Amino acid sequence: MEHGEPLDRVARIQAEWRRERPDLDIAPQGVIGRLHRLADRLGEELRLVYDRYGLGEGEFDVLCALRRAGEPYERAPGELAAHTMVTTGAMTKRIDRLERAGLVTRRRSADDQRGRIVALTGPGRELIDRAFTDHMRNERRLLDLLTPAEAESLETLLTAWLSRVERPRVPDGG
């Protein structure tokens, strides 16, 4: 933080911790705390678009995963869960809501009669195409708060950090 700039909320919290616990290194809180606050704010901004289309974030994710699948815009529920990183139970609830809204259909798999296939309906495809267009416009608006160089540097840093955090852990004693 440059000299003379007012302290943001995270810096004020850090100053209090430095006073109360000078024995601790609270420097990580500067990055993690700001990332956490930024994620919360970005989530609020992204939900504005989802709300405009009557979708929750989860329903938006399901419709996007189906649309990204390409023609005929369908996937098995387990595949949808993997593409959206939620449990199959949570996925069932999302699919139920989308089916009630007429945005997806469910049918038995031709390959496996026990399996199910979820597919976008015509109205579902039209809705997600409009919603995703607005979503990308909204993300562009948010990213344009940075310079192109800042955005590129941030993407590089976040990609590296995320790959290290998500790296599979090696069991001890191996």
PDB file of C-alpha atoms in Angstrom:
ATOM      1  CA  MET A   1       0.000   0.000   0.000  1.00  0.00           C
ATOM      2  CA  GLU A   2       1.445   3.352  -1.024  1.00  0.00           C
ATOM      3  CA  HIS A   3       2.268   5.985   1.561  1.00  0.00           C
ATOM      4  CA  GLY A   4      -0.637   8.318   2.247  1.00  0.00           C
ATOM      5  CA  GLU A   5      -3.384   5.997   0.924  1.00  0.00           C
ATOM      6  CA  PRO A   6      -6.176   5.345   3.403  1.00  0.00           C
ATOM      7  CA  LEU A   7      -6.123   1.875   4.896  1.00  0.00           C
ATOM      8  CA  ASP A   8      -8.625  -0.567   3.410  1.00  0.00           C
ATOM      9  CA  ARG A   9     -10.596  -2.928   5.656  1.00  0.00           C
ATOM     10  CA  VAL A  10      -7.959  -5.687   5.426  1.00  0.00           C
ATOM     11  CA  ALA A  11      -5.123  -3.282   6.278  1.00  0.00           C
ATOM     12  CA  ARG A  12      -7.081  -2.020   9.316  1.00  0.00           C
ATOM     13  CA  ILE A  13      -7.624  -5.596  10.499  1.00  0.00           C
ATOM     14  CA  GLN A  14      -3.928  -6.352   9.996  1.00  0.00           C
ATOM     15  CA  ALA A  15      -2.947  -3.255  12.004  1.00  0.00           C
ATOM     16  CA  GLU A  16      -5.146  -4.436  14.865  1.00  0.00           C
ATOM     17  CA  TRP A  17      -3.609  -7.926  14.763  1.00  0.00           C
ATOM     18  CA  ARG A  18      -0.079  -6.488  14.658  1.00  0.00           C
ATOM     19  CA  ARG A  19      -0.932  -4.538  17.813  1.00  0.00           C
ATOM     20  CA  GLU A  20      -2.584  -7.486  19.583  1.00  0.00           C
ATOM     21  CA  ARG A  21      -0.371 -10.328  18.331  1.00  0.00           C
ATOM     22  CA  PRO A  22       3.033  -8.929  17.311  1.00  0.00           C
ATOM     23  CA  ASP A  23       4.390 -12.473  17.636  1.00  0.00           C
ATOM     24  CA  LEU A  24       2.490 -13.641  14.517  1.00  0.00           C
ATOM     25  CA  ASP A  25       3.264 -13.127  10.843  1.00  0.00           C
ATOM     26  CA  ILE A  26      -0.039 -11.726   9.600  1.00  0.00           C
ATOM     27  CA  ALA A  27       1.312 -10.801   6.139  1.00  0.00           C
ATOM     28  CA  PRO A  28      -0.600 -13.668   4.417  1.00  0.00           C
ATOM     29  CA  GLN A  29      -3.828 -12.052   5.550  1.00  0.00           C
ATOM     30  CA  GLY A  30      -3.088  -9.154   3.187  1.00  0.00           C
ATOM     31  CA  VAL A  31      -3.383 -11.430   0.139  1.00  0.00           C
ATOM     32  CA  ILE A  32      -5.848 -14.037   1.387  1.00  0.00           C
ATOM     33  CA  GLY A  33      -8.138 -11.493   3.057  1.00  0.00           C
ATOM     34  CA  ARG A  34      -8.288  -9.333  -0.058  1.00  0.00           C
ATOM     35  CA  LEU A  35      -8.882 -12.348  -2.313  1.00  0.00           C
ATOM     36  CA  HIS A  36     -11.697 -13.467  -0.047  1.00  0.00           C
ATOM     37  CA  ARG A  37     -13.311 -10.006  -0.061  1.00  0.00           C
ATOM     38  CA  LEU A  38     -12.850  -9.752  -3.827  1.00  0.00           C
ATOM     39  CA  ALA A  39     -14.425 -13.188  -4.370  1.00  0.00           C
ATOM     40  CA  ASP A  40     -17.434 -12.131  -2.287  1.00  0.00           C
ATOM     41  CA  ARG A  41     -17.821  -8.876  -4.249  1.00  0.00           C
ATOM     42  CA  LEU A  42     -17.364 -10.596  -7.613  1.00  0.00           C
ATOM     43  CA  GLY A  43     -19.955 -13.197  -6.615  1.00  0.00           C
ATOM     44  CA  GLU A  44     -22.437 -10.417  -5.845  1.00  0.00           C
ATOM     45  CA  GLU A  45     -21.779  -8.782  -9.213  1.00  0.00           C
ATOM     46  CA  LEU A  46     -22.104 -12.079 -11.120  1.00  0.00           C
ATOM     47  CA  ARG A  47     -25.350 -13.005  -9.355  1.00  0.00           C
ATOM     48  CA  LEU A  48     -26.944  -9.811 -10.715  1.00  0.00           C
ATOM     49  CA  VAL A  49     -26.931 -11.420 -14.169  1.00  0.00           C
ATOM     50  CA  TYR A  50     -28.108 -14.836 -12.939  1.00  0.00           C
ATOM     51  CA  ASP A  51     -30.981 -13.152 -11.104  1.00  0.00           C
ATOM     52  CA  ARG A  52     -31.996 -11.259 -14.235  1.00  0.00           C
ATOM     53  CA  TYR A  53     -32.664 -14.629 -15.898  1.00  0.00           C
ATOM     54  CA  GLY A  54     -34.327 -16.238 -12.881  1.00  0.00           C
ATOM     55  CA  LEU A  55     -31.356 -18.540 -12.303  1.00  0.00           C
ATOM     56  CA  GLY A  56     -29.244 -19.371  -9.310  1.00  0.00           C
ATOM     57  CA  GLU A  57     -25.514 -19.821  -9.808  1.00  0.00           C
ATOM     58  CA  GLY A  58     -25.960 -23.602  -9.767  1.00  0.00           C
ATOM     59  CA  GLU A  59     -28.648 -23.612 -12.438  1.00  0.00           C
ATOM     60  CA  PHE A  60     -26.553 -21.262 -14.567  1.00  0.00           C
ATOM     61  CA  ASP A  61     -23.605 -23.677 -14.254  1.00  0.00           C
ATOM     62  CA  VAL A  62     -25.736 -26.672 -15.297  1.00  0.00           C
ATOM     63  CA  LEU A  63     -27.144 -24.888 -18.330  1.00  0.00           C
ATOM     64  CA  CYS A  64     -23.631 -23.759 -19.314  1.00  0.00           C
ATOM     65  CA  ALA A  65     -22.267 -27.315 -18.979  1.00  0.00           C
ATOM     66  CA  LEU A  66     -25.059 -28.596 -21.230  1.00  0.00           C
ATOM     67  CA  ARG A  67     -24.538 -25.808 -23.783  1.00  0.00           C
ATOM     68  CA  ARG A  68     -20.745 -26.400 -23.850  1.00  0.00           C
ATOM     69  CA  ALA A  69     -21.383 -30.085 -24.606  1.00  0.00           C
ATOM     70  CA  GLY A  70     -22.370 -29.118 -28.159  1.00  0.00           C
ATOM     71  CA  GLU A  71     -25.146 -30.719 -30.186  1.00  0.00           C
ATOM     72  CA  PRO A  72     -27.353 -32.359 -28.960  1.00  0.00           C
ATOM     73  CA  TYR A  73     -26.619 -30.412 -25.715  1.00  0.00           C
ATOM     74  CA  GLU A  74     -26.894 -33.290 -23.277  1.00  0.00           C
ATOM     75  CA  ARG A  75     -24.878 -35.035 -20.588  1.00  0.00           C
ATOM     76  CA  ALA A  76     -25.417 -37.691 -17.940  1.00  0.00           C
ATOM     77  CA  PRO A  77     -26.095 -36.301 -14.429  1.00  0.00           C
ATOM     78  CA  GLY A  78     -22.784 -37.677 -13.128  1.00  0.00           C
ATOM     79  CA  GLU A  79     -20.947 -35.957 -15.959  1.00  0.00           C
ATOM     80  CA  LEU A  80     -22.770 -32.713 -15.143  1.00  0.00           C
ATOM     81  CA  ALA A  81     -21.748 -33.061 -11.494  1.00  0.00           C
ATOM     82  CA  ALA A  82     -18.106 -33.481 -12.548  1.00  0.00           C
ATOM     83  CA  HIS A  83     -18.294 -30.480 -14.905  1.00  0.00           C
ATOM     84  CA  THR A  84     -19.789 -28.254 -12.211  1.00  0.00           C
ATOM     85  CA  MET A  85     -17.937 -29.680  -9.184  1.00  0.00           C
ATOM     86  CA  VAL A  86     -20.998 -30.464  -7.058  1.00  0.00           C
ATOM     87  CA  THR A  87     -22.297 -33.638  -5.494  1.00  0.00           C
ATOM     88  CA  THR A  88     -24.772 -35.787  -7.400  1.00  0.00           C
ATOM     89  CA  GLY A  89     -27.399 -34.993  -4.723  1.00  0.00           C
ATOM     90  CA  ALA A  90     -27.010 -31.256  -5.302  1.00  0.00           C
ATOM     91  CA  MET A  91     -27.076 -31.898  -9.041  1.00  0.00           C
ATOM     92  CA  THR A  92     -30.409 -33.748  -8.777  1.00  0.00           C
ATOM     93  CA  LYS A  93     -31.978 -30.730  -7.046  1.00  0.00           C
ATOM     94  CA  ARG A  94     -30.669 -28.359  -9.710  1.00  0.00           C
ATOM     95  CA  ILE A  95     -31.925 -30.581 -12.517  1.00  0.00           C
ATOM     96  CA  ASP A  96     -35.329 -30.880 -10.817  1.00  0.00           C
ATOM     97  CA  ARG A  97     -35.680 -27.081 -10.714  1.00  0.00           C
ATOM     98  CA  LEU A  98     -34.538 -26.678 -14.321  1.00  0.00           C
ATOM     99  CA  GLU A  99     -36.897 -29.417 -15.491  1.00  0.00           C
ATOM    100  CA  ARG A 100     -39.849 -27.788 -13.696  1.00  0.00           C
ATOM    101  CA  ALA A 101     -38.948 -24.516 -15.456  1.00  0.00           C
ATOM    102  CA  GLY A 102     -38.964 -26.292 -18.850  1.00  0.00           C
ATOM    103  CA  LEU A 103     -35.276 -25.587 -19.473  1.00  0.00           C
ATOM    104  CA  VAL A 104     -34.080 -29.224 -19.475  1.00  0.00           C
ATOM    105  CA  THR A 105     -35.551 -32.671 -19.984  1.00  0.00           C
ATOM    106  CA  ARG A 106     -34.540 -36.037 -18.552  1.00  0.00           C
ATOM    107  CA  ARG A 107     -34.745 -39.343 -20.352  1.00  0.00           C
ATOM    108  CA  ARG A 108     -33.370 -42.848 -20.015  1.00  0.00           C
ATOM    109  CA  SER A 109     -30.050 -43.479 -21.679  1.00  0.00           C
ATOM    110  CA  ALA A 110     -30.272 -45.594 -24.832  1.00  0.00           C
ATOM    111  CA  ASP A 111     -26.989 -47.299 -23.838  1.00  0.00           C
ATOM    112  CA  ASP A 112     -27.896 -48.020 -20.221  1.00  0.00           C
ATOM    113  CA  GLN A 113     -31.564 -48.235 -19.257  1.00  0.00           C
ATOM    114  CA  ARG A 114     -30.677 -47.455 -15.635  1.00  0.00           C
ATOM    115  CA  GLY A 115     -28.831 -44.307 -16.668  1.00  0.00           C
ATOM    116  CA  ARG A 116     -30.354 -40.934 -17.337  1.00  0.00           C
ATOM    117  CA  ILE A 117     -29.540 -38.196 -19.804  1.00  0.00           C
ATOM    118  CA  VAL A 118     -30.231 -34.501 -19.203  1.00  0.00           C
ATOM    119  CA  ALA A 119     -30.742 -32.325 -22.279  1.00  0.00           C
ATOM    120  CA  LEU A 120     -31.332 -28.645 -22.916  1.00  0.00           C
ATOM    121  CA  THR A 121     -34.750 -27.792 -24.318  1.00  0.00           C
ATOM    122  CA  GLY A 122     -35.140 -25.141 -27.021  1.00  0.00           C
ATOM    123  CA  PRO A 123     -36.177 -22.530 -24.438  1.00  0.00           C
ATOM    124  CA  GLY A 124     -33.267 -23.635 -22.223  1.00  0.00           C
ATOM    125  CA  ARG A 125     -30.771 -23.081 -25.026  1.00  0.00           C
ATOM    126  CA  GLU A 126     -32.240 -19.674 -25.875  1.00  0.00           C
ATOM    127  CA  LEU A 127     -32.128 -18.629 -22.212  1.00  0.00           C
ATOM    128  CA  ILE A 128     -28.547 -19.751 -21.593  1.00  0.00           C
ATOM    129  CA  ASP A 129     -27.330 -18.151 -24.820  1.00  0.00           C
ATOM    130  CA  ARG A 130     -28.781 -14.789 -23.714  1.00  0.00           C
ATOM    131  CA  ALA A 131     -27.662 -15.212 -20.086  1.00  0.00           C
ATOM    132  CA  PHE A 132     -24.123 -16.255 -21.037  1.00  0.00           C
ATOM    133  CA  THR A 133     -23.783 -13.295 -23.411  1.00  0.00           C
ATOM    134  CA  ASP A 134     -24.747 -10.944 -20.564  1.00  0.00           C
ATOM    135  CA  HIS A 135     -22.478 -12.875 -18.171  1.00  0.00           C
ATOM    136  CA  MET A 136     -19.460 -12.363 -20.448  1.00  0.00           C
ATOM    137  CA  ARG A 137     -20.306  -8.677 -20.844  1.00  0.00           C
ATOM    138  CA  ASN A 138     -20.479  -8.414 -17.026  1.00  0.00           C
ATOM    139  CA  GLU A 139     -17.147 -10.221 -16.563  1.00  0.00           C
ATOM    140  CA  ARG A 140     -15.555  -7.901 -19.148  1.00  0.00           C
ATOM    141  CA  ARG A 141     -16.882  -4.874 -17.227  1.00  0.00           C
ATOM    142  CA  LEU A 142     -15.346  -6.215 -14.012  1.00  0.00           C
ATOM    143  CA  LEU A 143     -12.015  -7.144 -15.568  1.00  0.00           C
ATOM    144  CA  ASP A 144     -11.769  -3.780 -17.316  1.00  0.00           C
ATOM    145  CA  LEU A 145     -11.282  -2.231 -13.869  1.00  0.00           C
ATOM    146  CA  LEU A 146      -7.688  -3.458 -14.356  1.00  0.00           C
ATOM    147  CA  THR A 147      -5.284  -2.479 -17.100  1.00  0.00           C
ATOM    148  CA  PRO A 148      -4.651  -5.183 -19.735  1.00  0.00           C
ATOM    149  CA  ALA A 149      -1.164  -5.719 -18.265  1.00  0.00           C
ATOM    150  CA  GLU A 150      -2.568  -6.061 -14.728  1.00  0.00           C
ATOM    151  CA  ALA A 151      -5.203  -8.543 -15.917  1.00  0.00           C
ATOM    152  CA  GLU A 152      -2.586 -10.618 -17.738  1.00  0.00           C
ATOM    153  CA  SER A 153      -0.248 -10.641 -14.720  1.00  0.00           C
ATOM    154  CA  LEU A 154      -3.099 -11.539 -12.385  1.00  0.00           C
ATOM    155  CA  GLU A 155      -4.212 -14.427 -14.604  1.00  0.00           C
ATOM    156  CA  THR A 156      -0.643 -15.765 -14.723  1.00  0.00           C
ATOM    157  CA  LEU A 157      -0.266 -15.553 -10.934  1.00  0.00           C
ATOM    158  CA  LEU A 158      -3.678 -17.071 -10.199  1.00  0.00           C
ATOM    159  CA  THR A 159      -3.097 -19.908 -12.678  1.00  0.00           C
ATOM    160  CA  ALA A 160       0.242 -20.783 -11.045  1.00  0.00           C
ATOM    161  CA  TRP A 161      -1.121 -20.538  -7.490  1.00  0.00           C
ATOM    162  CA  LEU A 162      -4.271 -22.532  -8.266  1.00  0.00           C
ATOM    163  CA  SER A 163      -2.265 -25.310  -9.945  1.00  0.00           C
ATOM    164  CA  ARG A 164      -0.132 -25.636  -6.806  1.00  0.00           C
ATOM    165  CA  VAL A 165      -3.098 -25.564  -4.424  1.00  0.00           C
ATOM    166  CA  GLU A 166      -5.031 -28.116  -6.511  1.00  0.00           C
ATOM    167  CA  ARG A 167      -2.026 -30.426  -7.033  1.00  0.00           C
ATOM    168  CA  PRO A 168      -2.823 -33.879  -5.647  1.00  0.00           C
ATOM    169  CA  ARG A 169      -1.213 -34.437  -2.285  1.00  0.00           C
ATOM    170  CA  VAL A 170       1.290 -37.250  -1.966  1.00  0.00           C
ATOM    171  CA  PRO A 171       0.507 -39.532   1.005  1.00  0.00           C
ATOM    172  CA  ASP A 172       3.083 -39.493   3.815  1.00  0.00           C
ATOM    173  CA  GLY A 173       5.443 -42.407   4.179  1.00  0.00           C
ATOM    174  CA  GLY A 174       5.600 -43.102   0.432  1.00  0.00           C
TER     175      GLY A 174
END
